[in-house]
Tab-separated table of C-alpha atoms and ligand atoms in Angstrom:
chain	number	residue	atom	x	y	z
A	1	MET	CA	138.177	131.548	41.607
A	2	THR	CA	139.274	134.970	40.488
A	3	ARG	CA	142.691	136.091	41.537
A	4	LEU	CA	141.225	138.633	43.995
A	5	PHE	CA	138.981	136.066	45.610
A	6	ARG	CA	141.784	133.564	45.869
A	7	ASN	CA	143.966	136.142	47.645
A	8	LEU	CA	141.228	137.022	50.130
A	9	PHE	CA	140.634	133.360	50.821
A	10	HIS	CA	144.337	132.850	51.450
A	11	ILE	CA	144.511	135.778	53.900
A	12	THR	CA	141.554	134.453	55.883
A	13	ILE	CA	143.171	131.039	56.282
A	14	VAL	CA	146.472	132.523	57.443
A	15	LEU	CA	144.798	134.777	60.035
A	16	SER	CA	142.702	132.030	61.570
A	17	ALA	CA	145.715	129.746	61.696
A	18	ALA	CA	147.711	132.420	63.543
A	19	VAL	CA	144.967	132.954	66.132
A	20	GLY	CA	144.542	129.235	66.588
A	21	PHE	CA	148.247	128.743	67.131
A	22	SER	CA	148.508	131.329	69.907
A	23	GLN	CA	145.437	130.287	71.834
A	24	GLN	CA	144.328	126.764	71.193
A	25	SER	CA	146.860	124.543	69.547
A	26	SER	CA	148.970	121.982	71.310
A	27	PHE	CA	152.753	122.416	71.501
A	28	THR	CA	155.246	119.651	70.840
A	29	VAL	CA	158.929	119.316	71.665
A	30	GLY	CA	160.452	115.898	71.020
A	31	THR	CA	157.901	113.300	72.108
A	32	ALA	CA	156.173	115.693	74.555
A	33	THR	CA	152.895	117.207	73.287
A	34	ALA	CA	150.862	119.424	75.622
A	35	ALA	CA	147.424	120.849	74.869
A	36	PRO	CA	146.518	124.228	76.430
A	37	GLY	CA	146.194	123.829	80.204
A	38	GLN	CA	148.347	120.683	80.150
A	39	LYS	CA	151.834	119.595	81.103
A	40	ALA	CA	153.514	116.838	79.095
A	41	THR	CA	156.801	114.983	79.472
A	42	GLY	CA	158.866	113.173	76.860
A	43	PHE	CA	162.279	113.043	75.273
A	44	ILE	CA	164.251	114.684	72.503
A	45	GLU	CA	165.547	111.561	70.807
A	46	VAL	CA	169.077	112.029	69.486
A	47	PRO	CA	169.628	109.178	67.009
A	48	ALA	CA	172.822	107.147	66.912
A	49	GLY	CA	175.476	108.397	64.508
A	50	VAL	CA	179.245	108.091	64.708
A	51	ASP	CA	178.594	107.265	68.381
A	52	ALA	CA	175.662	106.208	70.610
A	53	ALA	CA	172.109	107.605	70.661
A	54	THR	CA	170.806	109.543	73.662
A	55	SER	CA	167.430	110.733	74.972
A	56	ILE	CA	167.168	114.195	76.535
A	57	PRO	CA	164.209	114.615	78.913
A	58	VAL	CA	161.836	117.476	78.070
A	59	VAL	CA	158.776	118.980	79.759
A	60	VAL	CA	156.255	121.184	77.946
A	61	VAL	CA	153.975	123.316	80.131
A	62	ARG	CA	151.317	124.734	77.798
A	63	GLY	CA	149.452	127.568	79.512
A	64	SER	CA	145.693	127.993	79.109
A	65	LYS	CA	146.213	131.618	78.082
A	66	PRO	CA	148.357	132.911	75.222
A	67	GLY	CA	151.792	134.331	75.942
A	68	PRO	CA	155.449	133.901	75.060
A	69	VAL	CA	157.446	130.678	74.884
A	70	LEU	CA	160.162	130.545	77.554
A	71	ALA	CA	162.837	127.832	77.388
A	72	LEU	CA	164.689	126.726	80.544
A	73	VAL	CA	167.733	124.513	79.994
A	74	SER	CA	169.950	122.934	82.634
A	75	GLY	CA	172.521	120.181	82.985
A	76	ALA	CA	174.702	120.788	79.928
A	77	HIS	CA	177.233	120.082	82.634
A	78	GLY	CA	175.461	117.230	84.439
A	79	THR	CA	177.348	117.543	87.718
A	80	GLU	CA	176.416	121.201	88.286
A	81	TYR	CA	173.757	119.693	90.511
A	82	ALA	CA	172.077	122.732	92.093
A	83	SER	CA	171.026	124.002	88.655
A	84	VAL	CA	169.669	120.595	87.602
A	85	VAL	CA	167.767	120.130	90.878
A	86	ALA	CA	166.330	123.663	90.595
A	87	LEU	CA	164.581	122.790	87.312
A	88	GLU	CA	163.465	119.427	88.748
A	89	LYS	CA	161.823	121.374	91.615
A	90	LEU	CA	160.235	123.805	89.171
A	91	ILE	CA	158.464	121.089	87.107
A	92	PRO	CA	155.696	120.340	89.665
A	93	MET	CA	155.442	124.022	90.672
A	94	LEU	CA	154.315	125.229	87.246
A	95	ASP	CA	150.523	124.958	86.914
A	96	PRO	CA	149.550	125.201	83.218
A	97	THR	CA	146.062	126.478	84.085
A	98	GLN	CA	147.685	129.526	85.735
A	99	ILE	CA	150.328	130.266	83.080
A	100	SER	CA	150.115	132.627	80.099
A	101	GLY	CA	152.287	131.191	77.363
A	102	THR	CA	154.437	128.092	77.271
A	103	VAL	CA	157.440	126.856	79.225
A	104	ILE	CA	159.847	124.313	77.722
A	105	ILE	CA	162.065	122.686	80.371
A	106	LEU	CA	165.165	120.608	79.638
A	107	PRO	CA	166.310	119.742	83.184
A	108	LEU	CA	169.233	117.475	82.265
A	109	VAL	CA	170.885	117.769	78.856
A	110	ASN	CA	174.057	115.803	79.656
A	111	ILE	CA	172.745	112.571	81.149
A	112	GLN	CA	175.996	110.583	80.940
A	113	SER	CA	177.878	113.347	82.774
A	114	PHE	CA	175.265	113.140	85.547
A	115	LEU	CA	175.177	109.334	85.753
A	116	GLN	CA	178.917	108.758	85.518
A	117	LYS	CA	179.735	111.848	87.661
A	118	VAL	CA	182.010	113.305	84.992
A	119	PRO	CA	182.447	117.114	85.191
A	120	HIS	CA	182.793	119.604	82.302
A	121	VAL	CA	182.194	117.257	79.354
A	122	ASN	CA	179.938	114.632	77.835
A	123	PRO	CA	181.923	111.431	78.544
A	124	VAL	CA	180.598	109.884	75.302
A	125	ASP	CA	182.667	112.207	73.090
A	126	GLY	CA	184.726	114.270	75.554
A	127	LYS	CA	183.087	117.551	74.492
A	128	SER	CA	181.549	120.316	76.618
A	129	MET	CA	177.817	120.431	75.911
A	130	ASN	CA	177.882	124.240	76.001
A	131	ARG	CA	180.586	124.897	73.383
A	132	PHE	CA	179.396	123.241	70.149
A	133	TYR	CA	176.250	125.192	69.232
A	134	PRO	CA	174.463	125.419	66.898
A	135	GLY	CA	175.558	121.782	66.522
A	136	LYS	CA	175.911	119.397	63.603
A	137	GLU	CA	173.391	116.831	62.418
A	138	ASP	CA	176.164	114.366	61.471
A	139	GLY	CA	178.628	115.190	64.277
A	140	THR	CA	179.397	113.413	67.541
A	141	GLN	CA	176.708	113.018	70.229
A	142	THR	CA	177.272	116.486	71.737
A	143	GLU	CA	177.034	118.102	68.291
A	144	ARG	CA	173.930	116.106	67.298
A	145	ALA	CA	172.230	116.948	70.603
A	146	SER	CA	173.156	120.639	70.211
A	147	PHE	CA	171.739	120.577	66.650
A	148	LEU	CA	168.378	119.216	67.847
A	149	ILE	CA	168.211	121.619	70.816
A	150	THR	CA	168.833	124.508	68.399
A	151	LYS	CA	166.048	123.306	66.074
A	152	GLN	CA	163.483	122.142	68.626
A	153	VAL	CA	164.039	124.518	71.540
A	154	VAL	CA	165.967	127.663	70.526
A	155	GLU	CA	164.175	128.231	67.223
A	156	ARG	CA	160.769	127.609	68.854
A	157	CYS	CA	161.169	129.867	71.899
A	158	ASP	CA	160.914	133.634	72.435
A	159	TYR	CA	163.212	133.782	75.501
A	160	LEU	CA	165.728	131.389	77.045
A	161	ILE	CA	167.549	130.889	80.342
A	162	ASP	CA	170.584	128.566	80.552
A	163	TYR	CA	171.419	127.265	84.057
A	164	HIS	CA	174.910	126.436	85.285
A	165	GLY	CA	176.926	126.501	88.507
A	166	GLY	CA	180.270	125.536	89.959
A	167	ASP	CA	181.182	122.064	88.740
A	168	LEU	CA	182.547	119.273	90.991
A	169	ASP	CA	185.925	121.019	91.178
A	170	GLU	CA	184.691	124.632	91.179
A	171	ASN	CA	184.075	126.574	94.404
A	172	LEU	CA	181.798	129.200	92.839
A	173	ARG	CA	179.915	132.275	93.976
A	174	SER	CA	176.503	132.640	92.283
A	175	TYR	CA	176.198	135.152	89.441
A	176	SER	CA	174.488	135.731	86.123
A	177	TYR	CA	175.666	136.858	82.698
A	178	TRP	CA	174.276	139.856	80.878
A	179	PRO	CA	175.131	139.347	77.187
A	180	LYS	CA	175.644	142.864	75.844
A	181	SER	CA	175.345	142.501	72.074
A	182	GLY	CA	175.205	146.111	70.875
A	183	ASN	CA	171.607	145.616	69.748
A	184	GLU	CA	169.984	148.170	72.067
A	185	LYS	CA	166.483	146.728	72.015
A	186	GLN	CA	167.627	143.195	72.765
A	187	ASP	CA	170.147	144.370	75.377
A	188	ALA	CA	167.381	146.240	77.209
A	189	ILE	CA	165.334	143.034	77.439
A	190	THR	CA	168.243	140.834	78.560
A	191	GLN	CA	169.211	143.461	81.164
A	192	GLN	CA	165.664	143.352	82.531
A	193	MET	CA	165.941	139.560	82.610
A	194	VAL	CA	169.184	139.453	84.650
A	195	LEU	CA	167.864	142.106	87.039
A	196	ALA	CA	164.556	140.248	87.463
A	197	PHE	CA	166.413	136.973	88.004
A	198	GLY	CA	167.804	138.583	91.130
A	199	LEU	CA	171.398	137.293	91.453
A	200	ASP	CA	173.295	140.313	92.773
A	201	HIS	CA	176.595	139.824	90.881
A	202	ILE	CA	176.206	140.202	87.114
A	203	ILE	CA	178.944	139.682	84.523
A	204	VAL	CA	178.696	141.979	81.503
A	205	TRP	CA	179.741	139.749	78.615
A	206	SER	CA	180.171	141.766	75.433
A	207	ASP	CA	182.823	139.953	73.345
A	208	ARG	CA	180.678	136.995	72.343
A	209	PRO	CA	180.538	135.341	68.902
A	210	LYS	CA	178.208	137.319	66.599
A	211	ASP	CA	177.858	134.644	63.906
A	212	PRO	CA	174.716	132.525	64.481
A	213	ASN	CA	176.435	129.640	62.677
A	214	ALA	CA	179.342	129.714	65.168
A	215	SER	CA	177.429	130.698	68.302
A	216	ARG	CA	179.223	128.182	70.596
A	217	TYR	CA	177.131	128.759	73.727
A	218	LEU	CA	173.431	127.970	74.144
A	219	ASP	CA	172.381	131.432	75.361
A	220	ASN	CA	174.431	132.985	72.556
A	221	THR	CA	172.706	130.681	70.046
A	222	ALA	CA	169.394	132.190	71.167
A	223	ASN	CA	170.666	135.784	71.271
A	224	THR	CA	172.220	135.594	67.783
A	225	ARG	CA	168.815	134.382	66.542
A	226	GLY	CA	167.023	137.396	68.020
A	227	LYS	CA	165.720	135.579	71.105
A	228	PRO	CA	166.775	137.334	74.325
A	229	ALA	CA	168.614	134.873	76.579
A	230	ILE	CA	170.688	134.895	79.763
A	231	ALA	CA	172.868	132.390	81.631
A	232	VAL	CA	172.815	131.993	85.408
A	233	GLU	CA	175.132	130.157	87.800
A	234	ALA	CA	174.565	128.926	91.364
A	235	GLY	CA	175.844	126.029	93.419
A	236	TYR	CA	179.382	124.659	93.740
A	237	SER	CA	181.533	121.575	94.245
A	238	GLY	CA	178.764	118.979	93.920
A	239	THR	CA	176.584	120.522	96.631
A	240	VAL	CA	172.823	121.088	96.435
A	241	LYS	CA	172.322	123.881	98.977
A	242	PRO	CA	168.688	124.897	99.573
A	243	GLU	CA	169.614	128.584	99.230
A	244	ASP	CA	171.169	128.015	95.782
A	245	VAL	CA	168.192	125.988	94.522
A	246	LYS	CA	165.810	128.605	95.956
A	247	ALA	CA	167.662	131.450	94.232
A	248	LEU	CA	167.381	129.687	90.857
A	249	VAL	CA	163.705	128.758	91.310
A	250	GLU	CA	162.659	132.204	92.602
A	251	GLY	CA	164.690	133.907	89.869
A	252	THR	CA	162.878	131.912	87.200
A	253	LEU	CA	159.429	132.744	88.598
A	254	SER	CA	160.415	136.424	88.755
A	255	VAL	CA	161.441	136.393	85.059
A	256	MET	CA	158.094	134.734	84.241
A	257	ARG	CA	156.366	137.649	86.027
A	258	LEU	CA	158.482	140.083	84.008
A	259	PHE	CA	157.054	138.518	80.829
A	260	LYS	CA	153.521	138.441	82.331
A	261	MET	CA	153.458	134.647	82.157
A	262	LEU	CA	152.516	134.652	85.846
A	263	PRO	CA	150.513	137.303	87.765
A	264	GLY	CA	152.377	139.787	89.945
A	265	ALA	CA	155.454	141.957	89.576
A	266	PRO	CA	159.040	140.692	89.228
A	267	THR	CA	161.413	141.158	92.174
A	268	SER	CA	164.379	142.882	90.551
A	269	VAL	CA	167.790	143.403	92.132
A	270	GLU	CA	168.234	147.164	92.551
A	271	HIS	CA	171.963	147.700	92.944
A	272	PRO	CA	173.819	144.719	91.527
A	273	VAL	CA	177.599	144.426	91.441
A	274	TRP	CA	178.475	144.630	87.744
A	275	ILE	CA	181.557	142.691	86.657
A	276	GLY	CA	183.190	144.254	83.600
A	277	LYS	CA	186.164	141.956	83.114
A	278	ILE	CA	187.186	138.469	84.173
A	279	ASP	CA	190.824	137.656	84.951
A	280	THR	CA	191.622	133.966	84.770
A	281	ILE	CA	194.536	132.743	86.864
A	282	ALA	CA	195.877	129.566	85.251
A	283	SER	CA	198.458	127.202	86.708
A	284	ASP	CA	201.796	126.696	84.987
A	285	GLN	CA	202.576	123.856	87.406
A	286	THR	CA	201.253	120.346	87.991
A	287	GLY	CA	200.732	119.097	91.534
A	288	PHE	CA	198.606	119.932	94.594
A	289	PHE	CA	196.515	123.090	94.873
A	290	TYR	CA	195.727	124.776	98.184
A	291	PRO	CA	193.286	127.713	98.177
A	292	ILE	CA	193.776	130.606	100.606
A	293	VAL	CA	190.584	132.563	99.844
A	294	ASP	CA	186.972	131.431	99.513
A	295	ARG	CA	184.485	131.993	96.681
A	296	GLY	CA	183.054	135.505	96.861
A	297	THR	CA	186.087	136.976	98.655
A	298	TYR	CA	187.012	140.492	97.538
A	299	VAL	CA	190.757	140.658	96.837
A	300	GLU	CA	193.231	143.424	96.096
A	301	GLN	CA	195.702	143.326	93.229
A	302	GLY	CA	198.649	141.113	94.152
A	303	MET	CA	196.862	139.317	96.989
A	304	LYS	CA	197.720	135.642	97.281
A	305	VAL	CA	194.687	133.441	96.507
A	306	GLY	CA	196.353	130.021	96.745
A	307	TYR	CA	199.469	128.007	96.011
A	308	VAL	CA	200.620	124.863	94.223
A	309	THR	CA	203.115	122.297	95.494
A	310	ASP	CA	204.882	119.423	93.785
A	311	TYR	CA	204.246	115.855	94.929
A	312	PHE	CA	206.763	116.316	97.745
A	313	GLY	CA	205.226	119.430	99.308
A	314	ASN	CA	207.579	122.016	97.833
A	315	ILE	CA	205.785	125.214	96.812
A	316	THR	CA	206.105	125.660	93.041
A	317	LEU	CA	203.613	128.478	92.450
A	318	GLU	CA	202.057	131.283	94.466
A	319	ALA	CA	198.864	132.392	92.712
A	320	ARG	CA	198.118	136.107	93.041
A	321	ALA	CA	195.191	138.240	91.900
A	322	PRO	CA	196.210	140.185	88.759
A	323	ALA	CA	193.709	142.922	89.672
A	324	ALA	CA	191.334	143.881	92.466
A	325	GLY	CA	187.978	142.145	92.300
A	326	VAL	CA	185.733	139.366	93.546
A	327	VAL	CA	186.632	135.665	93.477
A	328	LEU	CA	183.936	134.316	91.147
A	329	TYR	CA	185.280	130.824	91.591
A	330	ILE	CA	188.401	129.118	92.831
A	331	CYS	CA	189.525	125.543	92.317
A	332	GLY	CA	187.909	123.473	95.065
A	333	VAL	CA	190.034	120.314	94.896
A	334	PRO	CA	193.763	119.558	95.264
A	335	SER	CA	194.153	118.121	91.732
A	336	MET	CA	196.007	120.650	89.614
A	337	LYS	CA	197.590	120.193	86.246
A	338	LYS	CA	199.461	122.656	84.100
A	339	GLY	CA	197.004	124.867	82.227
A	340	ASP	CA	194.065	124.336	84.625
A	341	THR	CA	192.188	127.329	86.015
A	342	ILE	CA	193.090	128.243	89.598
A	343	ALA	CA	190.559	131.066	89.927
A	344	ASN	CA	188.462	133.587	88.051
A	345	ILE	CA	188.559	137.126	89.470
A	346	GLY	CA	185.793	139.520	88.423
A	347	GLU	CA	186.706	143.203	88.143
A	348	VAL	CA	183.903	145.458	89.341
A	349	VAL	CA	182.682	148.326	87.127
A	350	LYS	CA	180.392	151.210	88.059
A	351	ASN	CA	178.462	151.623	84.817
A	352	PRO	CA	177.785	148.542	82.728
B	401	ZN	ZN1	178.161	124.722	83.308
């Protein structure tokens, strides 16, 4: 072949491959392979390393029509039950013959947390499964799992939503995070995503790691790789309230409408409460904690939100709000050790 002919031939192959990929090819994550119009289940197999192997369940919903790839990930903290149950409910609701694009669902990343009822961390290595991204191939189980999720889910998707909530000990009001990166184009998309998701309290989170190799959080791993992503939180203290599950399911469907993966228009929140700063009240005492205010309460600066006693009932700490704002979450159990978080207060801003 002449050089010219060879180049033309090459271009033709590339173009047909691109068309085929968007419309007709199957899509594989882990052991789940779905052809267009199909839904497949399987596992991301995390091989044994310095500690045990694990298998993370994955669902691939491959739409009949072309469209973006949306990743939905829940259960990094396996006892934030409302968020895990929300994605479980979503699995049968998504009909691949009606969807444009592809949905990857990881409903329960941290299986041992869920099974052993251990909050905050993966009991296998004692690490939070939302702090070690982009992960390490030769690290502990959390790091190896994070590495494979980065490779197989984050790098393969166009958009991502990470689901959380109040953990077993967290009495939390639902809210979402808008990651404001400074990249105007990406920030416009993520803002549309949080508004379409519909939770009416939105934290503006601007001081996030910018280095994709030290991204820490899952949504930040996607955002630092140019894939717009948000995190959402609903549910608290081990409960699975229908209204929390509904908010997470409806929010997801609304974001899918925003991206034209489903017919219809998104239902966007019109006047959200924007939170510009979070004040963490930490305990400098060990003992019993007693809350005075509930999640979602609006407090003034200096207002008492709870107190700590020693083991004999003597008050050792009165916890007060450092600024006016909304109680995003407050410790929901009596166990309190020095350094633990008593409450997070969100300061309201007018213009995000
Ligand atoms: Zn969480």
